[in-house]
PDB file of C-alpha atoms in Angstrom:
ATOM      1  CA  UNK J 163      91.971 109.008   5.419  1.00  0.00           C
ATOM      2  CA  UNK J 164      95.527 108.341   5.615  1.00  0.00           C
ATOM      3  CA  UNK J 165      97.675 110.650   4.920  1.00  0.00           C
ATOM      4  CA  UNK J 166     100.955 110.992   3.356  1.00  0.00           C
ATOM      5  CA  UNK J 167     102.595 113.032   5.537  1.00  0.00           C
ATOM      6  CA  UNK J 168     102.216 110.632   8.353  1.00  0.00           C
ATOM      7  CA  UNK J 169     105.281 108.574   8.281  1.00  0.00           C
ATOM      8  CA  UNK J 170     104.477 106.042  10.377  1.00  0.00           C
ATOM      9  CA  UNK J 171     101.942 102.871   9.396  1.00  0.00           C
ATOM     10  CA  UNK J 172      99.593 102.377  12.559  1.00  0.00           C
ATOM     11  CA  UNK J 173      96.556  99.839  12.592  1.00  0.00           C
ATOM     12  CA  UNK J 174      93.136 101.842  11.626  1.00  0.00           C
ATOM     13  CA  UNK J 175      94.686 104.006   9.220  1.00  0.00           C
ATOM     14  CA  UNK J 176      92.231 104.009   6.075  1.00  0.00           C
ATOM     15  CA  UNK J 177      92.483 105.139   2.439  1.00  0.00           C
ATOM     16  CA  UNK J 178      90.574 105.666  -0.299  1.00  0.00           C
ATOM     17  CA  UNK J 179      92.230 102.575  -2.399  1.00  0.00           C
ATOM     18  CA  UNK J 180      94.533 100.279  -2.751  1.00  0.00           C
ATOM     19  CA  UNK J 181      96.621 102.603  -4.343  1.00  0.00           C
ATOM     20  CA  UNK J 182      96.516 105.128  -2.010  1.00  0.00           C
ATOM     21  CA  UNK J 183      97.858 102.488   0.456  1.00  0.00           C
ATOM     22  CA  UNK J 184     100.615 101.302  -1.851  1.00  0.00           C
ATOM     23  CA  UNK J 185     101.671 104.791  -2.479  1.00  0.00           C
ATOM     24  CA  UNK J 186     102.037 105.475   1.577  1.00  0.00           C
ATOM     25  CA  UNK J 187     104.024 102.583   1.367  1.00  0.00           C
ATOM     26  CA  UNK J 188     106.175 103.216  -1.144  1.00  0.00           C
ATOM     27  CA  UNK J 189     107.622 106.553   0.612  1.00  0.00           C
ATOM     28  CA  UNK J 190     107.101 105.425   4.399  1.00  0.00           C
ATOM     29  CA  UNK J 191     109.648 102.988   2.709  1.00  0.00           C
ATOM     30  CA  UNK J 192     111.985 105.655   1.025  1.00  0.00           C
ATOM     31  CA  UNK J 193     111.530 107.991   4.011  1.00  0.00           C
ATOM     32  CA  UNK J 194     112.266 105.173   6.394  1.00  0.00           C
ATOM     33  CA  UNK J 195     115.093 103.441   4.283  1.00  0.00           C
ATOM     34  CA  UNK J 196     114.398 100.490   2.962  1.00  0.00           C
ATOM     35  CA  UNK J 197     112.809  99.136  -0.753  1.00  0.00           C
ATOM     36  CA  UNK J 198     109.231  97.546  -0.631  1.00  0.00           C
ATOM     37  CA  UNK J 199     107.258  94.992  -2.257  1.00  0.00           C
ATOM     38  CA  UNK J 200     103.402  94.248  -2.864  1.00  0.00           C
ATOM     39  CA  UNK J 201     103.473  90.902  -1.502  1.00  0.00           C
ATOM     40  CA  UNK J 202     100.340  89.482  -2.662  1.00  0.00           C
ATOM     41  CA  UNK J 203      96.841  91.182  -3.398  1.00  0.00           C
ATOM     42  CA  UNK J 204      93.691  89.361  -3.155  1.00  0.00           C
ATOM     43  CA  UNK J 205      90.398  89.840  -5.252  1.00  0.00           C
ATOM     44  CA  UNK J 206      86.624  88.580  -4.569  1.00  0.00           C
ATOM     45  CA  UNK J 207      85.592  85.436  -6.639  1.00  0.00           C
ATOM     46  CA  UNK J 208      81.921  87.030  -7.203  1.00  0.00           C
ATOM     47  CA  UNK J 209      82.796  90.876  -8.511  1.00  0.00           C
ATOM     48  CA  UNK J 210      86.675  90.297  -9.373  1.00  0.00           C
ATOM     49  CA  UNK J 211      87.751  93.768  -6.700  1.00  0.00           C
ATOM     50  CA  UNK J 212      90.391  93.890  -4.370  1.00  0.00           C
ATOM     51  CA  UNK J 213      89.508  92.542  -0.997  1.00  0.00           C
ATOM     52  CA  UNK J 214      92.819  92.833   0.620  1.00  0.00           C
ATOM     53  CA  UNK J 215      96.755  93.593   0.322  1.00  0.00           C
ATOM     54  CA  UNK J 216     100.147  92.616   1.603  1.00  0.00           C
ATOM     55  CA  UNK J 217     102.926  95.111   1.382  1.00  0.00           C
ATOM     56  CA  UNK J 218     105.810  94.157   2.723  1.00  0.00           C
ATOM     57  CA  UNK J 219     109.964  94.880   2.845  1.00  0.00           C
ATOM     58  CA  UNK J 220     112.012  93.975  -0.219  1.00  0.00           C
ATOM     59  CA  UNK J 221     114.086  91.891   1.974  1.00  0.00           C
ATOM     60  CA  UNK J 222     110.964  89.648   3.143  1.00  0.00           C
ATOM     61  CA  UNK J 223     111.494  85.704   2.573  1.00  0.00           C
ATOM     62  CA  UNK J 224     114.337  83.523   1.993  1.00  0.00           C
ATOM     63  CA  UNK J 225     115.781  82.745  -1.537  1.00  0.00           C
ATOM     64  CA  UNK J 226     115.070  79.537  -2.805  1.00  0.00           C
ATOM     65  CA  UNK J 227     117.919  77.427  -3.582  1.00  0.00           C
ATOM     66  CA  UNK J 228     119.132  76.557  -7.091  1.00  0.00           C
ATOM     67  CA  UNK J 229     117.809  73.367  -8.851  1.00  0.00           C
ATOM     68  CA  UNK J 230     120.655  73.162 -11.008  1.00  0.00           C
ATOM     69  CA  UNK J 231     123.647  70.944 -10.556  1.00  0.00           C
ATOM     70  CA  UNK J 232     126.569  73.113 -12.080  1.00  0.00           C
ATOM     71  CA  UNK J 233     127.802  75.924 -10.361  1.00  0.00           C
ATOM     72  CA  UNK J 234     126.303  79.485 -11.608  1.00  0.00           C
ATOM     73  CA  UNK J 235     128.930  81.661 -13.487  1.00  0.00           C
ATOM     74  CA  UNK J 236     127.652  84.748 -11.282  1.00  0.00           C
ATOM     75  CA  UNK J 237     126.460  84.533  -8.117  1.00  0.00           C
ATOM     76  CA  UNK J 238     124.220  87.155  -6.865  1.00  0.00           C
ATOM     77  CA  UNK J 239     124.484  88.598  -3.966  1.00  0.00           C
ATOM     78  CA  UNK J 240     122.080  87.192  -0.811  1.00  0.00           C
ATOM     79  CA  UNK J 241     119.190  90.080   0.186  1.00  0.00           C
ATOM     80  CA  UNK J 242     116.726  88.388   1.284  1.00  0.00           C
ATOM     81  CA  UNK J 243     116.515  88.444   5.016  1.00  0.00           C
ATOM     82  CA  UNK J 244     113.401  87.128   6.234  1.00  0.00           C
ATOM     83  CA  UNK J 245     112.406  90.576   7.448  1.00  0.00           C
ATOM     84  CA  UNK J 246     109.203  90.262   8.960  1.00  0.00           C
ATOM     85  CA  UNK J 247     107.523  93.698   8.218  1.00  0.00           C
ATOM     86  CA  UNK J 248     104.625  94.546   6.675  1.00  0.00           C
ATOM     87  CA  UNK J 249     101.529  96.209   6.331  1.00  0.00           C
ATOM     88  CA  UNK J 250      98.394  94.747   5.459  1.00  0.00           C
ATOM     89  CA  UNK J 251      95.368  96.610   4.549  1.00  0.00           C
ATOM     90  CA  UNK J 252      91.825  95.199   3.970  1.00  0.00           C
ATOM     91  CA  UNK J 253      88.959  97.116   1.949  1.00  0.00           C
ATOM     92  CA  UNK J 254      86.061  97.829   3.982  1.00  0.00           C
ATOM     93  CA  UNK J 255      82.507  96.781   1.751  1.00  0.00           C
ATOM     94  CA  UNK J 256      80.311  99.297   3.661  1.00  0.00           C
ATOM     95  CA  UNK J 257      82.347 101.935   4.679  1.00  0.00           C
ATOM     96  CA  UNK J 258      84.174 101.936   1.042  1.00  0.00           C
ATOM     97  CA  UNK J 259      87.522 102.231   2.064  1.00  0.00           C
ATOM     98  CA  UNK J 260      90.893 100.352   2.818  1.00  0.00           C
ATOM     99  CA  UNK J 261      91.763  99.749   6.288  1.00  0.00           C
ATOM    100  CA  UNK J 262      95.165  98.933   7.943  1.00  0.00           C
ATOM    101  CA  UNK J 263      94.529  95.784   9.850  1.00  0.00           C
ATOM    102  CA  UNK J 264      98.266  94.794  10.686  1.00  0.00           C
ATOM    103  CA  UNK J 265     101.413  95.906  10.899  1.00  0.00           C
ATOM    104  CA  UNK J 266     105.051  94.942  11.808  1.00  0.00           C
ATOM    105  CA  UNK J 267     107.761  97.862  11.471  1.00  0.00           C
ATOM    106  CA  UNK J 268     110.850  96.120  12.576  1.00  0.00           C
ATOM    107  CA  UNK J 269     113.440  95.352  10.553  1.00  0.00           C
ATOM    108  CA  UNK J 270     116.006  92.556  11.309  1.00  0.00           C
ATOM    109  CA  UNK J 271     118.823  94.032   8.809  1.00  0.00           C
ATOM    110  CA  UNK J 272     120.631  97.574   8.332  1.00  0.00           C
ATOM    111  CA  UNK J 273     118.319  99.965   6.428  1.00  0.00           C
ATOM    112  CA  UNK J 274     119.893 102.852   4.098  1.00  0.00           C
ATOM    113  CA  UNK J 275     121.386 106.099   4.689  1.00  0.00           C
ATOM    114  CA  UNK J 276     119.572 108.922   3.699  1.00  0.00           C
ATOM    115  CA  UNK J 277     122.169 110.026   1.562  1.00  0.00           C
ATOM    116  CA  UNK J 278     121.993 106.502  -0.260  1.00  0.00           C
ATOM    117  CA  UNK J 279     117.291 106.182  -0.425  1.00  0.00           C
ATOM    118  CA  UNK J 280     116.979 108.229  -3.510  1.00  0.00           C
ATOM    119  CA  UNK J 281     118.913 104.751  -5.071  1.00  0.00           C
ATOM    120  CA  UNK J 282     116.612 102.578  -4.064  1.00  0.00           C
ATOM    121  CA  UNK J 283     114.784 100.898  -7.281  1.00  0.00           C
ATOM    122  CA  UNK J 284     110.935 102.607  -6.684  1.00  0.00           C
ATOM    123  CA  UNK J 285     112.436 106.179  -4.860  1.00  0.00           C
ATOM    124  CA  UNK J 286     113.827 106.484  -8.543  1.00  0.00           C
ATOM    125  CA  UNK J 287     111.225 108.957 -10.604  1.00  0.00           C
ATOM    126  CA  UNK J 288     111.848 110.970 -13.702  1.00  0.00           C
ATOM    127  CA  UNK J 289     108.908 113.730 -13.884  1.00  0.00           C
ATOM    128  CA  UNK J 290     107.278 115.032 -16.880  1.00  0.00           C
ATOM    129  CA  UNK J 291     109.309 118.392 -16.120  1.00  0.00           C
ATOM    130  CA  UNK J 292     112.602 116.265 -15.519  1.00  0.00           C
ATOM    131  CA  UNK J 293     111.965 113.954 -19.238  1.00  0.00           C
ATOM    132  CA  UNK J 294     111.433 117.304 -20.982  1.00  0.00           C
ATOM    133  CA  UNK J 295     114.946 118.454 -19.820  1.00  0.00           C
ATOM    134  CA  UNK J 296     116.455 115.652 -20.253  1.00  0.00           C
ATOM    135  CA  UNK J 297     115.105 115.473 -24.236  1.00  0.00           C
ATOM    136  CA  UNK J 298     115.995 119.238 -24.703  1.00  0.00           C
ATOM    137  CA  UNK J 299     119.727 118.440 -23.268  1.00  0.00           C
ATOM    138  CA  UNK J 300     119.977 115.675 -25.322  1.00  0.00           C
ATOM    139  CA  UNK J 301     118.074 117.428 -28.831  1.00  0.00           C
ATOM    140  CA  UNK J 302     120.873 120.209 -28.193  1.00  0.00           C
ATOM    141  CA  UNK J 303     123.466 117.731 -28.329  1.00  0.00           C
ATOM    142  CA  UNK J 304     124.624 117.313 -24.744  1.00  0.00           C
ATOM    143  CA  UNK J 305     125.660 114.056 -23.666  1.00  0.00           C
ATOM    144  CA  UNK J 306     123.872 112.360 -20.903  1.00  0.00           C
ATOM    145  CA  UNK J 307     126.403 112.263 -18.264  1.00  0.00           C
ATOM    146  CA  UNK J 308     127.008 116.089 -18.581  1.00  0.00           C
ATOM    147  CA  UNK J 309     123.607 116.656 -18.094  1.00  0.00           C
ATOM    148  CA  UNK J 310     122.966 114.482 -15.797  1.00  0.00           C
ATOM    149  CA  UNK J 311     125.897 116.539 -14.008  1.00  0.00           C
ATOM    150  CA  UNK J 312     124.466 119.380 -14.697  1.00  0.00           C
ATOM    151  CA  UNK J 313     120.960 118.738 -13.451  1.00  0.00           C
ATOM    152  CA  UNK J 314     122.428 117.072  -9.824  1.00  0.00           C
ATOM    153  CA  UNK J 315     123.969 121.077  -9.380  1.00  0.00           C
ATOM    154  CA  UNK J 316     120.836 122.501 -10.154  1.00  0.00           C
ATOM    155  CA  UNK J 317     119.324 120.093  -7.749  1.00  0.00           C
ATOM    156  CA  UNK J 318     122.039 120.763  -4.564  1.00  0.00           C
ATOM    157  CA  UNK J 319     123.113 116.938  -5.041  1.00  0.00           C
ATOM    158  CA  UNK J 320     122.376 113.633  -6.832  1.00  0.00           C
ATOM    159  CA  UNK J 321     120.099 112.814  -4.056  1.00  0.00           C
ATOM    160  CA  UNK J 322     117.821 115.368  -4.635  1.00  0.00           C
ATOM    161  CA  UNK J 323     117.544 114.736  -8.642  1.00  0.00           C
ATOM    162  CA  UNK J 324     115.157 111.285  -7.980  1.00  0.00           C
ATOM    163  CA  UNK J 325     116.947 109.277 -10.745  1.00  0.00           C
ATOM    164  CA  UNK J 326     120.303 108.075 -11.460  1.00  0.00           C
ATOM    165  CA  UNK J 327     122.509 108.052 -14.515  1.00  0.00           C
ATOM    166  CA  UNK J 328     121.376 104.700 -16.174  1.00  0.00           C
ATOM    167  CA  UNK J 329     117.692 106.004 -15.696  1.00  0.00           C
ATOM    168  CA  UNK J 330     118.398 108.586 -17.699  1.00  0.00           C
ATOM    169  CA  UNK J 331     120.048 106.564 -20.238  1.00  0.00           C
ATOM    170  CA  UNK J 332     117.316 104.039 -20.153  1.00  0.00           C
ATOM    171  CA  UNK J 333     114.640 106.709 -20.341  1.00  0.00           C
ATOM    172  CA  UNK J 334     116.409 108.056 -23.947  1.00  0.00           C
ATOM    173  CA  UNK J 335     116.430 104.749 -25.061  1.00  0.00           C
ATOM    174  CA  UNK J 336     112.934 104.069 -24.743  1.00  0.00           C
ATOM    175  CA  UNK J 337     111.855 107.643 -26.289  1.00  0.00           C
ATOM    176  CA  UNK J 338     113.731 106.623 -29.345  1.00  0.00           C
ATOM    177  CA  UNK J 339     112.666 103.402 -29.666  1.00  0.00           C
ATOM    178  CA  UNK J 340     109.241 104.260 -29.265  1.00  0.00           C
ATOM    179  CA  UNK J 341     109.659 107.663 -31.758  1.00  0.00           C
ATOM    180  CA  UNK J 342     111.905 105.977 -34.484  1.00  0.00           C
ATOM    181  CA  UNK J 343     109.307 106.529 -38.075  1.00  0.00           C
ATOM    182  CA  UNK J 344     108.007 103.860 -40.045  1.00  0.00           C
ATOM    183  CA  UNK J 345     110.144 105.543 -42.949  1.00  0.00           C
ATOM    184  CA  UNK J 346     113.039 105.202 -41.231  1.00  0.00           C
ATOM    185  CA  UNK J 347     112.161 101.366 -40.268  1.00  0.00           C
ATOM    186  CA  UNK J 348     111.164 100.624 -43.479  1.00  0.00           C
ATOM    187  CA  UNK J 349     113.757 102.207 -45.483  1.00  0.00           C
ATOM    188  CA  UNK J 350     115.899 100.348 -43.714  1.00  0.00           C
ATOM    189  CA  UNK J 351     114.049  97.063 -43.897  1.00  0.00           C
ATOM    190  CA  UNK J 352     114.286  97.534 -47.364  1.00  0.00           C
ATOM    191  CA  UNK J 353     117.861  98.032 -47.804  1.00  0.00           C
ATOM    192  CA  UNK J 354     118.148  95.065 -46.084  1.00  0.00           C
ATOM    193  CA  UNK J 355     115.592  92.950 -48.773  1.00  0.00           C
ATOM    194  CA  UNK J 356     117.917  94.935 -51.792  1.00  0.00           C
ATOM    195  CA  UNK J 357     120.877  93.350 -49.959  1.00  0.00           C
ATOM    196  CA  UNK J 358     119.508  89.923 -50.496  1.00  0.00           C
ATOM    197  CA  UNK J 359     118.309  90.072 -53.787  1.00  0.00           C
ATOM    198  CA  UNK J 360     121.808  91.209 -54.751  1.00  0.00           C
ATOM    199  CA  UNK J 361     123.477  88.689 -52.355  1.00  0.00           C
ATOM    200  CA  UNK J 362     121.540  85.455 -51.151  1.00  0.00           C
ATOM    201  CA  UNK J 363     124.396  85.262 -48.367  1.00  0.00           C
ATOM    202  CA  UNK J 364     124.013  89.143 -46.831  1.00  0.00           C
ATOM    203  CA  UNK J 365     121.618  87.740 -43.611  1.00  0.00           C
ATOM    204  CA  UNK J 366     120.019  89.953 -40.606  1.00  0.00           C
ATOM    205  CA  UNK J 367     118.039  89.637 -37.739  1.00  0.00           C
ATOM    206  CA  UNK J 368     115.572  92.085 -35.750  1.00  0.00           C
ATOM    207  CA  UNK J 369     114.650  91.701 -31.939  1.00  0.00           C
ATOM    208  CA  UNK J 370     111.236  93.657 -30.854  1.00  0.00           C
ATOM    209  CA  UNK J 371     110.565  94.476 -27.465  1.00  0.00           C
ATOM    210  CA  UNK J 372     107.263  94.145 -25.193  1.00  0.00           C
ATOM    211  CA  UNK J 373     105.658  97.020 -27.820  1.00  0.00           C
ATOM    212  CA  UNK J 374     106.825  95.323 -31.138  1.00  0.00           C
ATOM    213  CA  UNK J 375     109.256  98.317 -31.168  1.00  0.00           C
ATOM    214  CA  UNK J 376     112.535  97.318 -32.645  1.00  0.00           C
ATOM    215  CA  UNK J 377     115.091  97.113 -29.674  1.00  0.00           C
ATOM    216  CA  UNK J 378     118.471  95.301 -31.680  1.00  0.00           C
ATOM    217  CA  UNK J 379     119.697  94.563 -35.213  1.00  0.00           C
ATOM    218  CA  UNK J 380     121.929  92.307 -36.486  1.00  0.00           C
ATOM    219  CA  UNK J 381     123.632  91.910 -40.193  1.00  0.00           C
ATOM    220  CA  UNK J 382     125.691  90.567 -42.066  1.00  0.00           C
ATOM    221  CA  UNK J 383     126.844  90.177 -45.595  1.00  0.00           C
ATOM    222  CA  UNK J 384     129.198  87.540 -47.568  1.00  0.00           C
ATOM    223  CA  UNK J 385     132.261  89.230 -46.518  1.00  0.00           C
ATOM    224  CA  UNK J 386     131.710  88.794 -42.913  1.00  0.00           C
ATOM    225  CA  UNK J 387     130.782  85.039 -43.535  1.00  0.00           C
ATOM    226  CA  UNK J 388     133.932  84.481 -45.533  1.00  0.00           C
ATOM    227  CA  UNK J 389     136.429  86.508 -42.867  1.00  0.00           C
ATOM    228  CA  UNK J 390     134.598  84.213 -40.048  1.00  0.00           C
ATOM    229  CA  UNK J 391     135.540  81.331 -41.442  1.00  0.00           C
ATOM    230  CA  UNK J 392     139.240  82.717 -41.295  1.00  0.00           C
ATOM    231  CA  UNK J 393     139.343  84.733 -38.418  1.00  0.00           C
ATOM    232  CA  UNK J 394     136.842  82.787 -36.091  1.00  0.00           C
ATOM    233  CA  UNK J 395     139.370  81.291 -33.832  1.00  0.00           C
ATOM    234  CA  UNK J 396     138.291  83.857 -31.386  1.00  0.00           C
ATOM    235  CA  UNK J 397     135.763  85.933 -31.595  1.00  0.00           C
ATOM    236  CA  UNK J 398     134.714  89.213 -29.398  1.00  0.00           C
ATOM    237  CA  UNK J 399     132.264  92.102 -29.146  1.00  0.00           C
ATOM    238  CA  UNK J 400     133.676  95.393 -29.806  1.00  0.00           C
ATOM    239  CA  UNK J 401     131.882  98.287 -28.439  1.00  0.00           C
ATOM    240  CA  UNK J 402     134.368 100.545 -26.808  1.00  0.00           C
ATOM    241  CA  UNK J 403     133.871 103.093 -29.112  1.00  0.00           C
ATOM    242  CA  UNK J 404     130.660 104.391 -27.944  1.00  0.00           C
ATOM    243  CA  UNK J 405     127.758 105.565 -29.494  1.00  0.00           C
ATOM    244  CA  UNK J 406     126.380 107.929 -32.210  1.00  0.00           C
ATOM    245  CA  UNK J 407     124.490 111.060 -31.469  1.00  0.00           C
ATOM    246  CA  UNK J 408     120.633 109.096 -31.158  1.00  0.00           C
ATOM    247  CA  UNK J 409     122.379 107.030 -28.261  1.00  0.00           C
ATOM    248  CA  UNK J 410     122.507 103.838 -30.333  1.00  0.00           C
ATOM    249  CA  UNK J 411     124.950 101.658 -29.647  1.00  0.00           C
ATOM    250  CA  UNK J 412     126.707 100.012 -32.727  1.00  0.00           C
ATOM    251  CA  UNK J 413     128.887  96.811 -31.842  1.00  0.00           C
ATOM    252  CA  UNK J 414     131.140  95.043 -34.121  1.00  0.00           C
ATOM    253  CA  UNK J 415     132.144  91.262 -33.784  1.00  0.00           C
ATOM    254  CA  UNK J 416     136.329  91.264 -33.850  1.00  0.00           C
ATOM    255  CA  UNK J 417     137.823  87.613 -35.125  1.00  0.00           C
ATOM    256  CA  UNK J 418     140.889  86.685 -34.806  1.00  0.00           C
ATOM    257  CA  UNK J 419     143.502  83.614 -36.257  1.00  0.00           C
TER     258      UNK J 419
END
């Protein structure tokens, strides 16, 4: 079977599954320098399993062009390429394995430093050890850049730690959102319903995310509706005062005359 520690895609190599091949990929890429993709997978009409896959460079294709007639208001930056490598693997019925039937391993763009891979968006891993430090630094009331810092010493370098900053960030984010009680949601749910009752005007909004786990709120009361209508000449989003000690940003919409 193939192995991990060889680097270097060659035709015949086998493995176990499909995953096993994506997973070769996925660091042959990170040890090599450059971000991958799973191009397309195919599966049998009759039992529904995988028959064969197509892994190939992130930079593979050409963008298609816009269909709209205005110009953007941000245009992204061009990274597709039209790089031509990949590695295709086929599953073998008899023999019960995957099977490396072609491969193309040059690149027609600059690939990354090795000082620069660990950035690359599937090099980037927090471990189960890594989220359990992370949660301690942040239960003790460190803040996530200083132990983020902190963690990058331990490490000999922020590309040894495997994430970045934001993936930290995002990673606290999603443990809250994910641990916040049903008494705390509903207590505040129905602070929001006494609001009403006492004021018809007082209005609020919640936005769930892919887990029907609340992600954003929005409120507001009579007040707010009544300084709007005197101060809503322009109008911004205030958040440069950070965030509370669960992480959660709290924004506040400025008007002015």
């Amino acid at each position: 079977m193939g192995s991990i520690g060889n680097r270097i895609p060659e035709v015949g190599m086998r493995f176990r599954n499909s995953d096993e091949a994506w997973e070769f990929w996925v660091q042959y890429g990170g040890h090599i320098g450059f971000d991958v993709r799973n191009r397309n997978t195919i599966r049998s009409r009759i039992d529904g399993t995988i028959t064969s896959c197509r892994f190939v460079c992130s930079n593979e294709g050409i963008r298609r062009k816009s269909q709209i007639d205005h110009e953007p208001k941000r245009i992204r930056a061009e990274t597709r390429t039209n790089c031509k490598v990949r590695m295709i693997v086929s599953f073998d019925r008899v023999a019960k394995f995957f099977e490396v039937t072609e491969v193309d391993l040059e690149h027609n763009h600059l690939l990354q430093l090795p000082q620069t891979c660990h950035l690359l968006a599937l090099q980037r891993k927090i471990s189960d050890v890594q989220a359990l430090e992370i949660e301690i630094a942040n239960d003790s009331g460190i803040m996530p850049k200083a132990s983020h810092e902190v963690a990058c010493r331990r490490a000999g370098g922020k590309f040894n730690v495997g994430y970045t900053l934001t993936d930290q960030k995002n990673h606290l984010r999603t443990k809250r959102q994910r641990e916040m009680a049903y008494g705390q949601a509903g207590s505040m749910l129905k602070f929001f319903r006494d609001k009403i009752v006492e004021n018809p005007s007082f209005q609020y909004h919640l936005q769930l995310d892919c887990e029907e786990h609340i992600a954003n709120i929005l409120w507001v009361d009579a007040k707010m509706l009544l300084d709007y209508a005197h101060f809503g000449d322009v109008v911004t989003f205030d958040t440069t005062f950070g965030t509370n000690k669960e992480y959660r940003p709290f924004g506040i919409f400025l008007g002015l005359n």
